[in-house]
CSV table of C-alpha atoms in Angstrom, one decimal:
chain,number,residue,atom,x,y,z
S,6,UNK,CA,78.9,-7.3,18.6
S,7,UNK,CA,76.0,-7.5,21.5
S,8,UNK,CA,74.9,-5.8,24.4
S,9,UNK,CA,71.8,-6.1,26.4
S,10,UNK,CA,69.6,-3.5,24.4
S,11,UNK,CA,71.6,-3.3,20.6
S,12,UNK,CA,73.0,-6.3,18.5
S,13,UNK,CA,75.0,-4.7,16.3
S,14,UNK,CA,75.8,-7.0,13.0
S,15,UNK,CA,78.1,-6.9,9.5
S,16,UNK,CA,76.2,-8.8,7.0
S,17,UNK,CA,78.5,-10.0,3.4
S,18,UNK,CA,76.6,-9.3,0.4
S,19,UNK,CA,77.6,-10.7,-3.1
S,20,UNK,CA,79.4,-7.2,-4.4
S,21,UNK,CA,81.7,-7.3,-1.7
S,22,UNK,CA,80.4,-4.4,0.4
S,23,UNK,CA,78.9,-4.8,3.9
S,24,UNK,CA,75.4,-4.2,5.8
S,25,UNK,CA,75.5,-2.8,8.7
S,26,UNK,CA,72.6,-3.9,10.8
S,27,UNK,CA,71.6,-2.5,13.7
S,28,UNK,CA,68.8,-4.0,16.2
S,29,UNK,CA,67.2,-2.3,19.2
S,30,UNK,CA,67.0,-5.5,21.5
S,31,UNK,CA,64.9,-4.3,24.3
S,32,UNK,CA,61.6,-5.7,23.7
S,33,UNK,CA,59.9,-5.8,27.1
S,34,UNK,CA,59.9,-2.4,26.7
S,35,UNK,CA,59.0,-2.0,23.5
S,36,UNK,CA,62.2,-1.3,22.7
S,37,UNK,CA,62.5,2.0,24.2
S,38,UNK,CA,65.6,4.1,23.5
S,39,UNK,CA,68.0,4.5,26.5
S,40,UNK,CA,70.9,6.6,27.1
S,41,UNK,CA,73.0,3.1,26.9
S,42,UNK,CA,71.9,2.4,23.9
S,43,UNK,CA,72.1,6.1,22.1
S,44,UNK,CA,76.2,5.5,23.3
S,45,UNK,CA,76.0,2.1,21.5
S,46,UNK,CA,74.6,3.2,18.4
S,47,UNK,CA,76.3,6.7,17.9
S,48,UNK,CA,79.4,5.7,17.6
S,49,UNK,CA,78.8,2.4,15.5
S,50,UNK,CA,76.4,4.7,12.9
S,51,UNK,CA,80.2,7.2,13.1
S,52,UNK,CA,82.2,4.3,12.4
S,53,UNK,CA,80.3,2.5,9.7
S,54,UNK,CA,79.5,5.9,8.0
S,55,UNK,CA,83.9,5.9,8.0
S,56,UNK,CA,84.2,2.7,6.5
S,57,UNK,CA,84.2,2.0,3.0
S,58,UNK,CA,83.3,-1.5,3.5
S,59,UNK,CA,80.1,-0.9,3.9
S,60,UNK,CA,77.7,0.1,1.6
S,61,UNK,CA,74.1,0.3,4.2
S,62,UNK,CA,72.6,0.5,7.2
S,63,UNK,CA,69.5,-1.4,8.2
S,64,UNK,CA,67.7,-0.4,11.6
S,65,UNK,CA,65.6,-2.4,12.9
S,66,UNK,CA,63.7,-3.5,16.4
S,67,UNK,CA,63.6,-6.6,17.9
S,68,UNK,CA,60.2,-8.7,18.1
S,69,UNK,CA,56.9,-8.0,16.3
S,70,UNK,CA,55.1,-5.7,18.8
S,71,UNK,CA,57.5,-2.2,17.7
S,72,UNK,CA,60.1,-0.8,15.9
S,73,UNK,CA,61.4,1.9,19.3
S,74,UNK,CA,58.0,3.0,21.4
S,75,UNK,CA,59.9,5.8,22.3
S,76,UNK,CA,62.4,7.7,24.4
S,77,UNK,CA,63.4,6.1,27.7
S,78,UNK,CA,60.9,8.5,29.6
S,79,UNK,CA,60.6,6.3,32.6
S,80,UNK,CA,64.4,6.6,33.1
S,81,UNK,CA,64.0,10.3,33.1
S,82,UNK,CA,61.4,10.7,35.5
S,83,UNK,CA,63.6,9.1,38.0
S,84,UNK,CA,66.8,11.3,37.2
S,85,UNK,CA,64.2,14.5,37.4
S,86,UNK,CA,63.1,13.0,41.0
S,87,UNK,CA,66.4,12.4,42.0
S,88,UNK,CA,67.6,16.3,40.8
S,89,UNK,CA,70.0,14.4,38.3
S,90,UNK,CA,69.7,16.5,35.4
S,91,UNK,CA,73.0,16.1,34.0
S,92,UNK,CA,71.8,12.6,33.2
S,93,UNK,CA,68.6,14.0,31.5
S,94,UNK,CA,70.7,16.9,29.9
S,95,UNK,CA,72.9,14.1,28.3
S,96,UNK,CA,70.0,12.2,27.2
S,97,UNK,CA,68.3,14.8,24.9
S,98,UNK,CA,71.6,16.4,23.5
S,99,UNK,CA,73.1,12.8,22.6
S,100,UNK,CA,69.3,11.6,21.4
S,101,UNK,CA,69.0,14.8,19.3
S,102,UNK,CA,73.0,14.7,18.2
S,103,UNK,CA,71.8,11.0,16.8
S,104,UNK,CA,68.7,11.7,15.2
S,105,UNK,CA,70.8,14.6,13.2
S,106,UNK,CA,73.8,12.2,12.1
S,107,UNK,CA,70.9,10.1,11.0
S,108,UNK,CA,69.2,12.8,9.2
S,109,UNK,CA,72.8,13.7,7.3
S,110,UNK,CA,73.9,10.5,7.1
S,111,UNK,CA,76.0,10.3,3.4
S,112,UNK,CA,74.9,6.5,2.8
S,113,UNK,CA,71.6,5.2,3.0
S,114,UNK,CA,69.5,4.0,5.9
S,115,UNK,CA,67.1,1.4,5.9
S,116,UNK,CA,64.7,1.8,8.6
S,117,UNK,CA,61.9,-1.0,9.1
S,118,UNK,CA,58.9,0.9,11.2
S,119,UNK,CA,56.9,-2.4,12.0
S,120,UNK,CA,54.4,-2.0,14.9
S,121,UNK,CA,54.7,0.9,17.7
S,122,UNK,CA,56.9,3.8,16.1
S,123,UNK,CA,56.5,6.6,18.5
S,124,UNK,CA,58.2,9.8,20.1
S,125,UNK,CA,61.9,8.9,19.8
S,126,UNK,CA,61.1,6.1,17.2
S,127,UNK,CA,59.6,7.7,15.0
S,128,UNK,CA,62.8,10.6,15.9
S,129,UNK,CA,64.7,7.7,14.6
S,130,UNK,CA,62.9,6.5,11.6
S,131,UNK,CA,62.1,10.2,10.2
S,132,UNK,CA,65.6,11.1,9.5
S,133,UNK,CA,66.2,7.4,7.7
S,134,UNK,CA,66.6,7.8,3.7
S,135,UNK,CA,64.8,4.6,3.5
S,136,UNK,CA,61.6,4.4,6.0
S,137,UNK,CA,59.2,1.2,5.2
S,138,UNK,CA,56.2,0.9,7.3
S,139,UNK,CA,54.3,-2.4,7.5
S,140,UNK,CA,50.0,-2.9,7.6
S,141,UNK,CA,50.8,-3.1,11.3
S,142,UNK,CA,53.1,0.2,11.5
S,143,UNK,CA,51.4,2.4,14.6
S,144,UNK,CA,52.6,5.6,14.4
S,145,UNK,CA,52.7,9.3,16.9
S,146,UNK,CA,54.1,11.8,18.4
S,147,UNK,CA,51.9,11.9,21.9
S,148,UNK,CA,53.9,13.8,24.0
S,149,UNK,CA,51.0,15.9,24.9
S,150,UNK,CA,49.9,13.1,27.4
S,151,UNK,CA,53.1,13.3,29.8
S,152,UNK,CA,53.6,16.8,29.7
S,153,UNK,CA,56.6,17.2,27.5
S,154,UNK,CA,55.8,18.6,23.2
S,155,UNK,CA,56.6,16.4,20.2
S,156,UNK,CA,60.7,17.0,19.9
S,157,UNK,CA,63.4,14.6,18.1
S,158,UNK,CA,63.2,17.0,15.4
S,159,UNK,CA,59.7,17.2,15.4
S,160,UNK,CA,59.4,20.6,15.4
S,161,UNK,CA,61.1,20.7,12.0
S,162,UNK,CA,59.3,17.9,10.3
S,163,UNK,CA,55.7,18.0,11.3
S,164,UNK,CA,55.6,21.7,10.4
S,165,UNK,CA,56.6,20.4,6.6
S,166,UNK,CA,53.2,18.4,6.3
S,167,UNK,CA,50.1,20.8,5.0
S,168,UNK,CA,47.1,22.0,6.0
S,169,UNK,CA,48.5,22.7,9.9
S,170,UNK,CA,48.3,18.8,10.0
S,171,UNK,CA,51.6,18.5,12.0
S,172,UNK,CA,49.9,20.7,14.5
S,173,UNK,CA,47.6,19.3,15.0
S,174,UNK,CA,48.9,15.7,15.2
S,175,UNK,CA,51.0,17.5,18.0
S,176,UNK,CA,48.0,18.6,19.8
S,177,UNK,CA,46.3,15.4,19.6
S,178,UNK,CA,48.5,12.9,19.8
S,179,UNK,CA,46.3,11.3,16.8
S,180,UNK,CA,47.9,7.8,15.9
S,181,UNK,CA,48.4,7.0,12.1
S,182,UNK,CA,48.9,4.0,10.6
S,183,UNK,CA,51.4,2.9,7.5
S,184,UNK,CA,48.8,4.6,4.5
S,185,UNK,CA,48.7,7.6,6.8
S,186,UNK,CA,52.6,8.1,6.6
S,187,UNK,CA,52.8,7.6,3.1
S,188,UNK,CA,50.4,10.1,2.8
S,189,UNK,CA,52.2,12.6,4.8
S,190,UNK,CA,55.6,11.6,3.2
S,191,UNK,CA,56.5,10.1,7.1
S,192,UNK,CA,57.4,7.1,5.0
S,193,UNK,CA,58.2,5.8,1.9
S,194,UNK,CA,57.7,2.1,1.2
S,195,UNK,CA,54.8,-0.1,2.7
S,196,UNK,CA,55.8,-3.7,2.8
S,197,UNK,CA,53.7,-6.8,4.4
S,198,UNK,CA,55.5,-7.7,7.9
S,199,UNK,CA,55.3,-11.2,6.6
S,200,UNK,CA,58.0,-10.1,3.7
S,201,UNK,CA,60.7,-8.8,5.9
S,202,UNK,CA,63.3,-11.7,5.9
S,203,UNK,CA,63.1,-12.0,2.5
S,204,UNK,CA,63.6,-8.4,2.1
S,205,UNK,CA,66.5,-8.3,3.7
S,206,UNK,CA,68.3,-11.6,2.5
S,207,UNK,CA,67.2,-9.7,-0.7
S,208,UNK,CA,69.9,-7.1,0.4
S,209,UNK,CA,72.9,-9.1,0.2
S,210,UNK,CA,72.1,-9.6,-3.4
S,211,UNK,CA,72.4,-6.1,-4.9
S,212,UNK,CA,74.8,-4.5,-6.6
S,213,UNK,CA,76.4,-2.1,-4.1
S,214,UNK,CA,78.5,0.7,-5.2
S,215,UNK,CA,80.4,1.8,-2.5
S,216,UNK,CA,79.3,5.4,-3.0
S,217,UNK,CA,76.6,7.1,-1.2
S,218,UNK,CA,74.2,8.7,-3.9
S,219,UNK,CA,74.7,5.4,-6.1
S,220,UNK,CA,73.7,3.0,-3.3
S,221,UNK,CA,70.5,5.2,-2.1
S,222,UNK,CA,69.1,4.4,-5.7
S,223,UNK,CA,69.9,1.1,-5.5
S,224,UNK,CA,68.1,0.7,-2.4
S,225,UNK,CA,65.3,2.8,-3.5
S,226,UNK,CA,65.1,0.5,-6.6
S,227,UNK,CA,65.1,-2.7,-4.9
S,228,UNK,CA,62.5,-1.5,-2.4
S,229,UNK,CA,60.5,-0.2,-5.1
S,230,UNK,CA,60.0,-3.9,-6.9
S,231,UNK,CA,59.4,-5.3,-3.7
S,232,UNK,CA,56.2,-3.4,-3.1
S,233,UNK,CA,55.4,-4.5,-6.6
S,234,UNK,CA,56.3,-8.1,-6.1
S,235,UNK,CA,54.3,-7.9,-2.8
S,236,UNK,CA,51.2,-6.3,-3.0
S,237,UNK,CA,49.7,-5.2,0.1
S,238,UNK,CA,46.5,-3.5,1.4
S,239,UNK,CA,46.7,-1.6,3.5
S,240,UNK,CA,44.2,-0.1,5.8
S,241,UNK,CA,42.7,3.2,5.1
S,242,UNK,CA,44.1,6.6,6.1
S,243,UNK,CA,42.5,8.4,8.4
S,244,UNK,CA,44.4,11.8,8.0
S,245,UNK,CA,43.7,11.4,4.3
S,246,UNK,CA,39.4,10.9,4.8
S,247,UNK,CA,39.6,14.0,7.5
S,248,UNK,CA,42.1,16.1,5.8
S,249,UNK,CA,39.6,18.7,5.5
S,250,UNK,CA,37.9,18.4,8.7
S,251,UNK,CA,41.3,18.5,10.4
S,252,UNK,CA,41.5,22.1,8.5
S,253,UNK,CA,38.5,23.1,9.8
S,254,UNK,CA,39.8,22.1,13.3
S,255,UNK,CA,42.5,24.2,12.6
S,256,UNK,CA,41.2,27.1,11.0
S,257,UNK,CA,42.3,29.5,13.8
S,258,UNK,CA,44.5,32.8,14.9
S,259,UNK,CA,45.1,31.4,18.2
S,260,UNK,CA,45.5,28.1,20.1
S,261,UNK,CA,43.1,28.8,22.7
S,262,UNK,CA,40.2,28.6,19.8
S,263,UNK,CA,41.6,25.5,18.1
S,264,UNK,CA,41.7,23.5,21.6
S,265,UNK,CA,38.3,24.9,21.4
S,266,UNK,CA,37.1,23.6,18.5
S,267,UNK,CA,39.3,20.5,18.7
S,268,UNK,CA,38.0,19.4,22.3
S,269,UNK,CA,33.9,20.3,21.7
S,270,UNK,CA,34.1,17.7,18.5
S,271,UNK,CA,31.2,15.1,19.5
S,272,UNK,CA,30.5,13.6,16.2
S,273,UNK,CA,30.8,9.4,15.9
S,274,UNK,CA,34.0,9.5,14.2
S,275,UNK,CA,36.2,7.1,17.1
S,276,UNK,CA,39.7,8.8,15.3
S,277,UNK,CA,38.4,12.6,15.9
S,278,UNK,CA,37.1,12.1,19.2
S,279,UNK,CA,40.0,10.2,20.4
S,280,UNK,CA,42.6,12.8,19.6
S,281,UNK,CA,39.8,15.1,21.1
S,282,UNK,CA,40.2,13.2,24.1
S,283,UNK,CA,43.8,13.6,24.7
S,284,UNK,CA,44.2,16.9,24.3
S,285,UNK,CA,41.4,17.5,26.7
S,286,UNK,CA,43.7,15.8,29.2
S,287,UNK,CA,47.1,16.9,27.9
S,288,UNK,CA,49.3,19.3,29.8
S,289,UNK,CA,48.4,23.4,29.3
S,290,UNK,CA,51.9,23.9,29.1
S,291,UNK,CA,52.5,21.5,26.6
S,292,UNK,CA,49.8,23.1,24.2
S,293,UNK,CA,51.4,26.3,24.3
S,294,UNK,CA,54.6,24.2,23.7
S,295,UNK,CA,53.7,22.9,20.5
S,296,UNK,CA,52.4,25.8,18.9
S,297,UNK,CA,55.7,27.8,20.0
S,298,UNK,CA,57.7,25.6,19.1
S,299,UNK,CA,56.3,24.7,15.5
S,300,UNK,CA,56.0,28.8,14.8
S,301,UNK,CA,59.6,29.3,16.0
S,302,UNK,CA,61.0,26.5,13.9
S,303,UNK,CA,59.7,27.8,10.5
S,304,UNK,CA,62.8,29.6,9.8
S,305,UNK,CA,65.0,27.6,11.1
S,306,UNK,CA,67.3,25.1,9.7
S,307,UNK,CA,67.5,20.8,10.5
S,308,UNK,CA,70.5,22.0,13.2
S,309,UNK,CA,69.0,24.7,14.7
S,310,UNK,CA,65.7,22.9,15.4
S,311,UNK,CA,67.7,20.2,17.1
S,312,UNK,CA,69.4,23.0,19.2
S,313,UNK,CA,66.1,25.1,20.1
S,314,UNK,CA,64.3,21.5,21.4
S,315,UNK,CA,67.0,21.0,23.8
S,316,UNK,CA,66.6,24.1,25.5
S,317,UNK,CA,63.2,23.1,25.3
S,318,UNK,CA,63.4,19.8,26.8
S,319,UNK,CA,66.3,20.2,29.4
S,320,UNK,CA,63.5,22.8,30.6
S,321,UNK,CA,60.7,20.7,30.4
S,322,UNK,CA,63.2,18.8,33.0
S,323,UNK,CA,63.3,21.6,35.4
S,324,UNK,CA,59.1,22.5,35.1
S,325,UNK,CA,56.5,19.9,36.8
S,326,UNK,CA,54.7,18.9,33.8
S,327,UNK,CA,56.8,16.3,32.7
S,328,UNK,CA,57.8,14.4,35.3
S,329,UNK,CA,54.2,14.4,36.7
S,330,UNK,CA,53.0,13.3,33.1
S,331,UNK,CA,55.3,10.6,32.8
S,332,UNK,CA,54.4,9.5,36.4
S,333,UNK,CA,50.3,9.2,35.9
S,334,UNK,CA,50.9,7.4,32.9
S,335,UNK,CA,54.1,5.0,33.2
S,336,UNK,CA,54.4,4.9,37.1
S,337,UNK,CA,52.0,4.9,39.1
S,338,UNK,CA,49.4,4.4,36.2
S,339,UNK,CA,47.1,6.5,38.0
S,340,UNK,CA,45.8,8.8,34.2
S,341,UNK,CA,45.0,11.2,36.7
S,342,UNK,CA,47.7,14.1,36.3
S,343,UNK,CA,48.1,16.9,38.1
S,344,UNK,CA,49.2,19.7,35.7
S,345,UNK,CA,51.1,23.1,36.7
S,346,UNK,CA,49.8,25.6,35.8
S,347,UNK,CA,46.2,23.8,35.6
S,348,UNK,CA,44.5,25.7,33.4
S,349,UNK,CA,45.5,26.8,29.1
S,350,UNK,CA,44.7,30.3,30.4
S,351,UNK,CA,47.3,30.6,33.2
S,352,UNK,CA,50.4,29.7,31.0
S,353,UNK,CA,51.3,32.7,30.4
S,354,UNK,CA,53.6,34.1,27.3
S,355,UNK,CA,56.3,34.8,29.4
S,356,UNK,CA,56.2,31.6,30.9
S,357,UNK,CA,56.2,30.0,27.4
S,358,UNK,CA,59.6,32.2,26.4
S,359,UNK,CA,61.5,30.8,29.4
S,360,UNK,CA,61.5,27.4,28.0
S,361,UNK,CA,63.4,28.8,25.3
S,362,UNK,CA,66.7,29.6,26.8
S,363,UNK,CA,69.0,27.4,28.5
S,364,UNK,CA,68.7,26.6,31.9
């Protein structure tokens, strides 16, 4: 089964059961989730989940540059120009509705996070009971830079890392690499990108049990001795050698003071002052965003996180911000935004709350 953007395959393994593999085949754009190919893939993860058959499902992206760069933002910033926001309304519920059945899915899910995992990929990759990041993985949530707040579920599982890390990664933007999101428990296998078809022929050879629980330790197993078969070194972890600095960064009542501090950083350190960098010329609005949104999810479960981001983001359609953000950067590739309000300290509470009920 093939389209344009997915390749959908059943692979025979030597217990009888099947693997279900599924391949985002869009690579000149980094494989880039669409709304055609959240309709492909919904359904097929619905079905295979249904059929007894099979035992797996291995997600994967096409090429060696990324796993899925992200949403489809481009694609949005047209249907926001052209006042078609039933079209970006459908995207983010049906994008969210897929990164919860992957989340909750009863058999397990290999994802392989080689190269660019970020915004909607990583939304993809999080929820996967398997996630295995290579010594080329390139990992964030930078949402901060086209004026929208790091969603997909975001909100629920950056505010499970410590030390206000996920906040600050959503402030920043900060890229992290494979050692990073073991660290962070974004991932849980590191395997050289050079291993991967061996890995996965290695699949077909396991002893499948047809039953959900059973199967997820069979995978973890096999992926287990495979990181012992191959070992790999990885580079180092930045978020783990400025854990405490990040802290410090962080150490704050109020957002305005850890912009602040994170924005007047001038040491040598390239990884500080870059995320430094991008949150000097993020959106206003979409600082406020993150904090308010991380603070709100706290007590929240999985499914209501899910629901409070798309009011959030079916907003974010109907404010300037986003569309404007995605146009300096992707479109007219201009980096020269022009943010409304302009300033942190004209977005005011009250404009905040709006973005939290439906339009």
């Amino acid at each position: 089964m093939t389209s344009k953007t997915v390749v959908f395959e059943l692979l025979p393994t030597e217990s009888g059961h099947l693997i279900g593999q599924i391949t985002l085949s869009a690579e000149k754009s980094l494989n880039a989730l669409s709304l055609e190919m959240i309709r492909q893939i919904a359904p097929q993860l619905a079905a295979w989940r249904d059929d007894a058959r099979v035992a797996c499902v291995l997600l994967r992206g096409a090429g060696e540059k990324a796993f899925c760069a992200g949403g489809d933002v481009v694609a949005m910033h047209a249907a926001i120009r052209a006042g078609d926001f039933a079209l970006t309304d459908a995207f983010f519920g049906e994008e969210y509705a897929l990164d919860y059945a992957i989340h909750t899915y009863p058999k397990p899910i290999l994802a392989w996070g080689h190269g660019i995992v970020m915004g909607g990929g990583l939304g993809l990759m999080a929820g996967a009971s398997h996630r295995v990041v290579t010594e080329r993985s390139r990992i964030a949530m930078p949402e901060i830079t086209i004026g929208l707040y790091p969603d997909v579920g975001a909100s629920w599982f950056l505010n499970r890392l410590p030390g206000r890390l996920g906040l600050y990664l959503g402030l920043t933007g900060a890229s992290f690499n494979a050692a990073d999101a073991l660290y962070v428990d974004l991932a849980d296998f590191a395997l050289p990108s050079s291993a991967r078809d061996q890995v996965f022929a290695g699949l077909g050879a396991l002893s499948w049990q047809g039953w959900g629980e059973a199967d997820k330790a069979v995978l973890g197993n096999y992926l287990r001795d495979q990181m012992r078969q191959h070992a790999l070194e990885l580079p180092a972890s930045p978020i783990r050698s400025h854990f405490d600095a990040i802290r410090s960064l962080m150490d704050y009542e109020s957002v305005d003071e850890m912009v602040a501090a994170i924005c007047s950083y001038n040491g040598a350190d390239d990884w500080l002052r870059a995320g430094a960098q991008k949150l000097a010329a993020g959106s206003p609005t979409s600082i406020r965003l993150v904090l308010a949104a991380q603070q709100r999810a706290r007590q929240l479960s999985l499914a209501q996180v899910f629901e409070m981001e798309l009011n959030l983001s079916r907003q974010c359609c109907r404010h300037p911000d986003f569309a404007e953000g995605v146009r300096a950067l992707l479109v007219d590739k201009d980096n020269a935004p022009h943010w409304s309000p302009a300033t942190l300290a004209e977005v005011t509470p009250d404009y905040i709350d709006a973005f939290f009920y439906a339009p």
